[in-house]
XYZ file of C-alpha atoms in Angstrom:
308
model
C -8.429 -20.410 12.833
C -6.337 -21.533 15.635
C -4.008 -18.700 17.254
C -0.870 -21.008 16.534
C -2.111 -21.437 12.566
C -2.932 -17.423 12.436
C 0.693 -16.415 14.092
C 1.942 -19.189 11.042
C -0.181 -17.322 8.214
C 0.902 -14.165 9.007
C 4.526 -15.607 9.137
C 4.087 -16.402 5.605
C 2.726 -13.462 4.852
C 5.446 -10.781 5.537
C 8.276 -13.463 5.501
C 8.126 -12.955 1.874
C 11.209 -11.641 1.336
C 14.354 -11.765 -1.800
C 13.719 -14.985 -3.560
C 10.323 -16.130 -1.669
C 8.718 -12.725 -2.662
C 9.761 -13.280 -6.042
C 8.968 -16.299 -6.816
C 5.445 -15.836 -5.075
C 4.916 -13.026 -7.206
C 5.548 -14.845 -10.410
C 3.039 -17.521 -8.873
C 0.673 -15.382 -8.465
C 0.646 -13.398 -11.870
C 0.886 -17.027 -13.517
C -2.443 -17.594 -11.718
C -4.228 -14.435 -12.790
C -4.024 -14.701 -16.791
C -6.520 -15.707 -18.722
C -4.986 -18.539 -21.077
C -7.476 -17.736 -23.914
C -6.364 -13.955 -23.871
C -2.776 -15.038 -24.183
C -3.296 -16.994 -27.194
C -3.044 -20.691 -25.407
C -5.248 -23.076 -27.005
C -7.332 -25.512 -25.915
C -5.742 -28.758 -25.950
C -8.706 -30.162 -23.603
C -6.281 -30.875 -20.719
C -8.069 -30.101 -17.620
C -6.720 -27.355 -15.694
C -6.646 -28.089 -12.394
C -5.554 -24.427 -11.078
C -6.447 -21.158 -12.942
C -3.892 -19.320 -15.119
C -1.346 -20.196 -16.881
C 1.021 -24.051 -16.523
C 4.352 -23.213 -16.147
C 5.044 -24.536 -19.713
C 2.840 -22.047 -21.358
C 4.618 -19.426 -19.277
C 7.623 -20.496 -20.667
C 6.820 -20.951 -24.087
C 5.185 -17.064 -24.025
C 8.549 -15.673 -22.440
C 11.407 -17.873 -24.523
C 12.636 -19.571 -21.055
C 12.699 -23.157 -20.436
C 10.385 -24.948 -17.809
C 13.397 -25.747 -15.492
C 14.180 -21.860 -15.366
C 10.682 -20.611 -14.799
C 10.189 -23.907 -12.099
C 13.957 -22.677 -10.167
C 12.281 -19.030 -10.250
C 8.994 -19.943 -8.947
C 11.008 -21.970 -6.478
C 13.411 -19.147 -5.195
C 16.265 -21.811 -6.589
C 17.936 -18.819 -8.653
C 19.139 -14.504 -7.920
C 20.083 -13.798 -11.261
C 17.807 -12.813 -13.517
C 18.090 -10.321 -16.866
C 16.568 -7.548 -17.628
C 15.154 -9.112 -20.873
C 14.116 -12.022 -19.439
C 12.270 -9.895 -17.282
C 10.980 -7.791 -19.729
C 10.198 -10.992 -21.578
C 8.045 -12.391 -18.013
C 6.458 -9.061 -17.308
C 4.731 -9.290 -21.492
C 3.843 -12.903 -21.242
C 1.777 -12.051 -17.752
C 0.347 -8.919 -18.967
C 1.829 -7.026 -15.777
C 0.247 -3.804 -15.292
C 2.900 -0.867 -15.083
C 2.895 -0.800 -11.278
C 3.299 -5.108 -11.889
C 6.252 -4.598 -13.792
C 7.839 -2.150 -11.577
C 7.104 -4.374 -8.215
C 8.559 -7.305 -10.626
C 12.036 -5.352 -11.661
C 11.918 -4.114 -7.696
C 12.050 -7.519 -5.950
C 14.241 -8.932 -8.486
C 16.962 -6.287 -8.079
C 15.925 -7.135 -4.617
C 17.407 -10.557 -4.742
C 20.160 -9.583 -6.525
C 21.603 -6.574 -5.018
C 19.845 -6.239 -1.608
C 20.691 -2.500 -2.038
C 20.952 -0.184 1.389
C 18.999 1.807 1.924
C 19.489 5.310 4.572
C 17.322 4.819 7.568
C 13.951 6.130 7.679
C 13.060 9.297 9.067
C 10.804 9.220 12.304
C 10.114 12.539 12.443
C 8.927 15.765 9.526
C 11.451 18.929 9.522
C 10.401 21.570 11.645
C 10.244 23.700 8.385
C 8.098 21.052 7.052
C 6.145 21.152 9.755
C 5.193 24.944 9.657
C 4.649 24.397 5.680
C 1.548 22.079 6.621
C 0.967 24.755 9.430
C 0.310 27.539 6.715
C -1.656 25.434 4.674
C -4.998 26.683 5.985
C -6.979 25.900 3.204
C -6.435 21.770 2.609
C -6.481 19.195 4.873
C -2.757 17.872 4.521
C -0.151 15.602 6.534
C 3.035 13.926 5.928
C 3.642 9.994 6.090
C 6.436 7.648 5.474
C 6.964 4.611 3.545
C 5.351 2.391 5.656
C 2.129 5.581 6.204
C 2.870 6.410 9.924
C 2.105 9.600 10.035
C 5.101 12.126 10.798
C 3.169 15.481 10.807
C -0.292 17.144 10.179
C -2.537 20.199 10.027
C -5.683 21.019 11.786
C -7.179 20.123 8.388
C -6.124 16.834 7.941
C -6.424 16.422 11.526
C -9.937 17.246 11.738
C -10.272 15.376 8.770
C -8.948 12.035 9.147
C -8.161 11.711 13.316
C -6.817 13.338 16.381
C -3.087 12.057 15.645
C -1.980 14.056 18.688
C -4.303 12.067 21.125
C -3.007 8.666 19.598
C 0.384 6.821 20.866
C 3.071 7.121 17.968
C 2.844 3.858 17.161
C -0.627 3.775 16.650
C -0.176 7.137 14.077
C -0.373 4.771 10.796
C -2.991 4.879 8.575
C -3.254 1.383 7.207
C -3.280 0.018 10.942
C -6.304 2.470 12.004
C -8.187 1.836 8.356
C -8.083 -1.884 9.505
C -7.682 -2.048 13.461
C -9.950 1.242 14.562
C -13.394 1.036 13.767
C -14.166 4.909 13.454
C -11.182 5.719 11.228
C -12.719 2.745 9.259
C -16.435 4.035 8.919
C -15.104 7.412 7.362
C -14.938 5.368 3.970
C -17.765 5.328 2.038
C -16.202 2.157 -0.062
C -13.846 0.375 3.148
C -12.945 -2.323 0.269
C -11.528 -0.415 -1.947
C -9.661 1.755 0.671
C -8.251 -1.250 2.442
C -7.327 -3.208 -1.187
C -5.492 -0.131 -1.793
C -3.506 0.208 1.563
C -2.517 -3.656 1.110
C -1.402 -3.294 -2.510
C 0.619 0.235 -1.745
C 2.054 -1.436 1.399
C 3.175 -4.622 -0.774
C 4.664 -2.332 -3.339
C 6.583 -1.149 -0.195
C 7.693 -4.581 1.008
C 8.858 -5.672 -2.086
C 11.874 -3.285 -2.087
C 12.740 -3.153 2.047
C 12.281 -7.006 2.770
C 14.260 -6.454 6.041
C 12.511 -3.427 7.353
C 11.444 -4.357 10.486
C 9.120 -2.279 11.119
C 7.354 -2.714 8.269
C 7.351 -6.584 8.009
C 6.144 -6.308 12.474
C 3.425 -4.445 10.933
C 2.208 -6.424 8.090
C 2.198 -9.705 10.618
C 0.070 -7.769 13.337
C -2.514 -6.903 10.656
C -2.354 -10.789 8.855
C -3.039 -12.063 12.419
C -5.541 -9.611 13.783
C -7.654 -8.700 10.344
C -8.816 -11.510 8.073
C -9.301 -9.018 5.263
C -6.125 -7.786 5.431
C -4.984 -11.221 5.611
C -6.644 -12.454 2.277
C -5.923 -9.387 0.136
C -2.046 -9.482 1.570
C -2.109 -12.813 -0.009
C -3.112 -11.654 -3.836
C 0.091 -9.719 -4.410
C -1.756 -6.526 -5.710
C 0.670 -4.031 -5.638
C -0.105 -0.283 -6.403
C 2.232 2.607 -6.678
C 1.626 6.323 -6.152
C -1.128 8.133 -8.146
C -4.089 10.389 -7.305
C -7.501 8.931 -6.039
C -10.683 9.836 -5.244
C -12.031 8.849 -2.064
C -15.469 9.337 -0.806
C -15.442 10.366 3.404
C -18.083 9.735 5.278
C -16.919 12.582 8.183
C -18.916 12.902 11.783
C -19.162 16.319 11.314
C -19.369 17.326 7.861
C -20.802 14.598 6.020
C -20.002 13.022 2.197
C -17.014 14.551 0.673
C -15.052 13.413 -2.786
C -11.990 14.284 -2.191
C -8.877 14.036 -4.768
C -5.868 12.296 -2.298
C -2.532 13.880 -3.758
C 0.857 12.562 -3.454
C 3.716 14.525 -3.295
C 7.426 14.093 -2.740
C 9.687 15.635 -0.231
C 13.278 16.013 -1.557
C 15.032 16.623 1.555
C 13.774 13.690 2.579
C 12.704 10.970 -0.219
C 11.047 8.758 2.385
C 8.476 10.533 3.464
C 5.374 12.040 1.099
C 3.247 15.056 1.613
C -0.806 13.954 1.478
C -3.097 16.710 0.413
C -6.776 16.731 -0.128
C -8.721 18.722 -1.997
C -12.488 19.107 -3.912
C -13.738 20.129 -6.966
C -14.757 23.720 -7.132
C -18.593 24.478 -6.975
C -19.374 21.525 -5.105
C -21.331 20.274 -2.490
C -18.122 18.668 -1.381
C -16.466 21.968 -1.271
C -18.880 23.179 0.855
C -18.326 20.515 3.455
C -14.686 20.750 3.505
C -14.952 24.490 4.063
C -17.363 23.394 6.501
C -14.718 21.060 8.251
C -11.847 23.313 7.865
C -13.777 25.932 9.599
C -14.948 23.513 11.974
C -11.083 22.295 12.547
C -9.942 25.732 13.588
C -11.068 25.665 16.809
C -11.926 22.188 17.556
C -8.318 20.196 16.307
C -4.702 21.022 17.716
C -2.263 21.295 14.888
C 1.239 19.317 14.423
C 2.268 17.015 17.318
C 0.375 18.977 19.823
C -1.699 16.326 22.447
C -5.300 17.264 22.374
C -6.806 16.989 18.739
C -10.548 16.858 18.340
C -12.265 18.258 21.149
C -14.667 16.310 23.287
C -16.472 19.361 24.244
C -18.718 21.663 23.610
């Protein structure tokens, strides 16, 4: 692909915003049912494109063509909650579906504001992760830079403090820095899930800047990133298990948990942890051991030593 064309596909891709993002979305979905499983028969038309025709869409949800057509189209804002409902059960829209769905349809209607983001943890959020000795933990915001972090998760993940700020994001190093992107043992499935959490994201801040400057570096510079971007998976909080690959201490499972901080409901505290009794225990005690003199803790410069 032609610079020109890639700087134009990753226009598309995080131009999506209010009606475009919506009516991609429904597009999308449309394209991803199975017309048997929704009780379409077979009239022996060929179907040129997979999914659903717009008519069967609209016969399932109790809208007319023209409305689903000026949806798809981003040629209407107002749409009900029961016809939205009624959209979300005709294309079988997984929970975190039919939240993105209600999201960038509010979206289009509202455009609520939002505060601005936070750039920075709380000092006493800070020494929190500090005295968390025992986990491998840091704090991210909505778009995953990374605000704050222990010598765990430091040792675990990279040396934050030896990377510019702007660099400090972990869907941008799982796709753009080739060691972060070895620690996964499956890089698929960790990347499908950074694009689908990110789109979740995008669907309700279409005019972060930030965020949308970030999405079109990594549609221009990562193909992969580029393709999944263009599914629409979305994918909202909830624990995983990710298998790590680490340098230094080898295979871990590790269970990624998600929690909120109140004072400030942009950003999220990331811990991980291991079952008890395992070999992956072992190599995390291993690591944090490791971590205590090897990995500077919170914003200090220095992180993983390249000595002895």
């Amino acid at each position: 692909m032609e610079t020109g064309d890639m700087a134009s596909s990753a226009h598309h891709a995080h131009g999506d915003t209010g009606l475009g993002e919506l009516g991609d979305f429904l597009r999308s979905r449309r394209a991803a049912v199975d017309p048997v499983a929704a009780g379409m028969p077979d009239d022996g038309r060929l179907r040129r494109v997979p999914g659903l025709r717009r008519e069967e869409l609209a016969m399932l949800a109790h809208v007319s063509v023209d409305y689903i057509v000026r949806l798809e189209q981003g040629r209407t804002n107002r749409v009900s909650r029961t016809v939205l409902d009624a959209l979300a059960d005709a294309l079988q829209l997984k929970p975190d579906e039919r939240a993105y769905l209600f999201t960038v349809a509010d979206v289009t209607q509202s455009a609520p504001t939002r505060r601005p983001s936070q750039s920075a943890a709380a000092p006493r959020l800070q020494r929190l992760l500090d005295l968390m000795t025992d986990v491998p933990a840091i704090v991210v915001n909505h778009r995953m830079d990374v605000l704050a972090w222990n010598r765990g998760g430091a040792g675990l993940l990279a040396d934050f403090g030896a990377l510019p700020p702007a660099r400090r994001n972990m869907i941008w190093l799982t796709f753009l820095d080739e060691s972060f992107r070895t620690l996964y043992a499956d890089w698929p499935r960790a990347g499908k899930n950074c694009v689908a959490t990110l789109r979740m994201e995008a669907g309700s801040r279409p005019d972060d800047r930030a965020l949308n400057a970030l999405v079109g570096e990594l549609s221009v510079r990562d193909h992969d990133f580029r393709t999944w971007w263009a599914t629409h998976q979305v994918r909202g909080p909830g624990q995983l298990v990710k298998t790590y690959n680490h340098p230094i201490a080898g295979a871990m499972d590790l269970d990624v948990q998600q929690f909120s901080v109140d004072t400030n409901p942009d950003q999220k505290l990331i811990v991980f942890t291991a079952e008890p009794d395992t070999e992956s225990e072992k190599a995390l005690q291993f690591l944090l051991q490791w971590s205590d003199t090897h990995v500077s803790a919170g914003r200090e410069h220095g992180g993983v030593s390249t000595g002895a």
